[in-house]
Coordinates of C-alpha atoms in Angstrom, one line a residue:
M12 CA 73.0 25.1 -134.5
K13 CA 72.7 25.2 -138.3
I14 CA 69.7 22.8 -138.2
L15 CA 68.1 25.0 -135.5
K16 CA 68.6 28.1 -137.7
I17 CA 67.0 26.3 -140.6
I18 CA 64.0 25.2 -138.5
L19 CA 63.6 28.8 -137.0
L20 CA 63.8 30.2 -140.5
T21 CA 61.1 27.8 -141.8
I22 CA 58.8 28.6 -138.8
T23 CA 59.4 32.4 -139.1
F24 CA 58.8 32.5 -142.8
G25 CA 55.7 30.3 -142.4
I26 CA 54.3 32.7 -139.7
A27 CA 55.1 35.7 -141.9
L28 CA 53.3 34.1 -144.9
L29 CA 50.3 33.0 -142.9
F30 CA 49.7 36.4 -141.4
A31 CA 50.5 38.2 -144.6
T32 CA 47.9 36.2 -146.5
E33 CA 45.3 36.4 -143.8
F34 CA 45.6 40.2 -143.3
P35 CA 44.1 41.2 -146.7
M36 CA 41.2 38.8 -146.1
R37 CA 40.5 40.5 -142.8
L38 CA 40.7 43.9 -144.5
K39 CA 38.0 42.8 -146.9
T40 CA 35.6 42.3 -144.0
G41 CA 36.2 45.9 -143.0
L42 CA 38.5 47.6 -140.6
Q43 CA 35.5 48.8 -138.5
Y44 CA 35.0 45.2 -137.3
M45 CA 38.7 44.7 -136.4
P46 CA 39.8 46.1 -133.0
L47 CA 42.8 48.4 -133.2
Y48 CA 44.7 46.0 -130.9
D49 CA 44.3 43.1 -133.3
L50 CA 45.3 45.3 -136.3
I51 CA 48.5 46.4 -134.5
M52 CA 49.3 42.9 -133.4
I53 CA 48.8 41.4 -136.9
S54 CA 50.9 44.2 -138.4
L55 CA 53.7 43.8 -135.9
T56 CA 53.6 40.0 -136.5
I57 CA 54.0 40.5 -140.2
L58 CA 56.8 43.1 -139.9
F59 CA 58.8 41.2 -137.2
S60 CA 58.4 37.8 -139.0
F61 CA 59.7 39.1 -142.4
L62 CA 62.6 41.0 -140.8
C63 CA 63.5 38.0 -138.7
A64 CA 63.3 35.7 -141.7
G65 CA 65.6 38.2 -143.4
Y66 CA 68.0 37.9 -140.5
H67 CA 68.0 34.1 -140.7
I68 CA 68.6 34.1 -144.4
V69 CA 71.5 36.7 -144.2
S70 CA 73.1 35.1 -141.2
L71 CA 73.0 31.5 -142.5
K72 CA 76.3 32.1 -144.2
Y73 CA 78.1 32.4 -140.9
Y74 CA 77.7 28.7 -140.2
R75 CA 80.3 28.0 -142.9
K76 CA 83.9 27.5 -142.1
N77 CA 85.3 30.7 -143.5
K78 CA 84.2 34.2 -142.4
P79 CA 81.9 36.0 -144.8
S80 CA 83.0 39.4 -145.9
T81 CA 79.7 41.1 -145.1
D82 CA 78.3 41.9 -141.7
I83 CA 74.7 41.5 -140.6
G84 CA 73.0 44.9 -140.3
K85 CA 72.0 46.2 -136.9
L86 CA 68.4 46.4 -138.1
L87 CA 68.3 42.6 -138.6
W88 CA 69.9 41.9 -135.2
I89 CA 67.4 44.2 -133.5
A90 CA 64.5 42.6 -135.6
A91 CA 65.5 39.1 -134.6
I92 CA 65.6 40.0 -130.9
G93 CA 62.4 42.0 -131.3
C94 CA 60.6 39.1 -133.0
S95 CA 61.6 36.8 -130.2
L96 CA 60.5 39.2 -127.5
F97 CA 57.3 39.9 -129.3
A98 CA 56.6 36.2 -129.7
M99 CA 57.2 35.6 -126.0
Y100 CA 55.0 38.6 -125.1
V101 CA 52.1 37.4 -127.3
A102 CA 52.4 33.8 -125.8
V103 CA 52.3 35.1 -122.2
V104 CA 49.5 37.6 -122.8
E105 CA 47.4 35.1 -124.7
F106 CA 48.2 32.3 -122.1
V107 CA 46.9 34.5 -119.3
K108 CA 43.8 35.3 -121.3
A109 CA 43.3 31.6 -122.1
F110 CA 43.9 30.6 -118.5
R111 CA 41.1 32.8 -117.3
A112 CA 38.7 31.4 -119.9
D113 CA 37.9 27.8 -120.6
I114 CA 40.2 27.2 -123.5
Q115 CA 41.2 24.1 -125.4
M116 CA 44.4 22.3 -124.6
E117 CA 45.6 22.6 -128.2
I118 CA 45.7 26.4 -128.0
L119 CA 47.7 26.3 -124.8
L120 CA 50.2 23.9 -126.4
V121 CA 50.5 26.3 -129.4
L122 CA 51.2 29.2 -127.0
V123 CA 53.8 27.2 -125.2
G124 CA 55.4 26.4 -128.6
V125 CA 55.4 30.1 -129.5
F126 CA 57.1 30.9 -126.3
I127 CA 59.7 28.2 -126.9
Y128 CA 60.2 29.5 -130.4
G129 CA 61.0 33.0 -128.9
V130 CA 63.5 31.5 -126.4
L131 CA 65.2 29.4 -129.1
N132 CA 65.4 32.4 -131.4
I133 CA 67.2 34.5 -128.7
V134 CA 69.5 31.6 -128.0
E135 CA 70.5 31.3 -131.6
V136 CA 71.0 35.1 -132.0
V137 CA 73.2 35.3 -128.9
Y138 CA 75.2 32.2 -130.0
L139 CA 75.8 33.6 -133.5
R140 CA 76.8 37.0 -132.1
K141 CA 79.4 35.3 -130.0
K142 CA 80.6 33.2 -132.9
I143 CA 81.0 36.2 -135.1
N144 CA 82.9 38.1 -132.4
L145 CA 85.2 35.1 -132.1
L146 CA 85.7 34.9 -135.9
V147 CA 86.6 38.6 -136.0
K148 CA 89.0 38.3 -133.1
T149 CA 90.6 35.2 -134.7
S150 CA 90.9 36.9 -138.1
F151 CA 92.4 40.0 -136.5
T152 CA 94.9 38.0 -134.5
S153 CA 96.0 36.0 -137.6
E154 CA 96.4 39.3 -139.6
I155 CA 98.7 40.7 -136.9
D156 CA 100.7 37.4 -136.9
D157 CA 101.0 37.6 -140.7
I158 CA 102.3 41.2 -140.5
G159 CA 104.8 40.1 -137.8
N160 CA 106.0 37.1 -139.8
S161 CA 106.5 39.1 -143.1
H162 CA 109.3 41.3 -141.7

């Protein structure tokens, strides 16, 4: 799962950088030429991608043997799930649009890849959440045993 996390981090960070560098270029052409829907979607993509990349960076330490002392903030958990759901939403909406039009096969494959990315991201978040809960439970149980053995 650590390899999957690194791959997801790389993809997420790449998406964030791609859209963050493209956005100012689109602004130079003028907002009047950009539909509001596109503006919102690009902004959400940038926001979710950077927050999700932050989640992956912060949560990478949980794949070590010992339990880290800090917890992952709720904002990052929500952002990671939100990024995944947003990616799946975009893939489905764009797939439906592309299916109605005569679109290239490469674009359809990219949309399937985006959907798979969203699913894998959710799988990783759920897996890590279960792992952290198990680590906390194990740590709590060992602390109780240590207290019982010290008397």
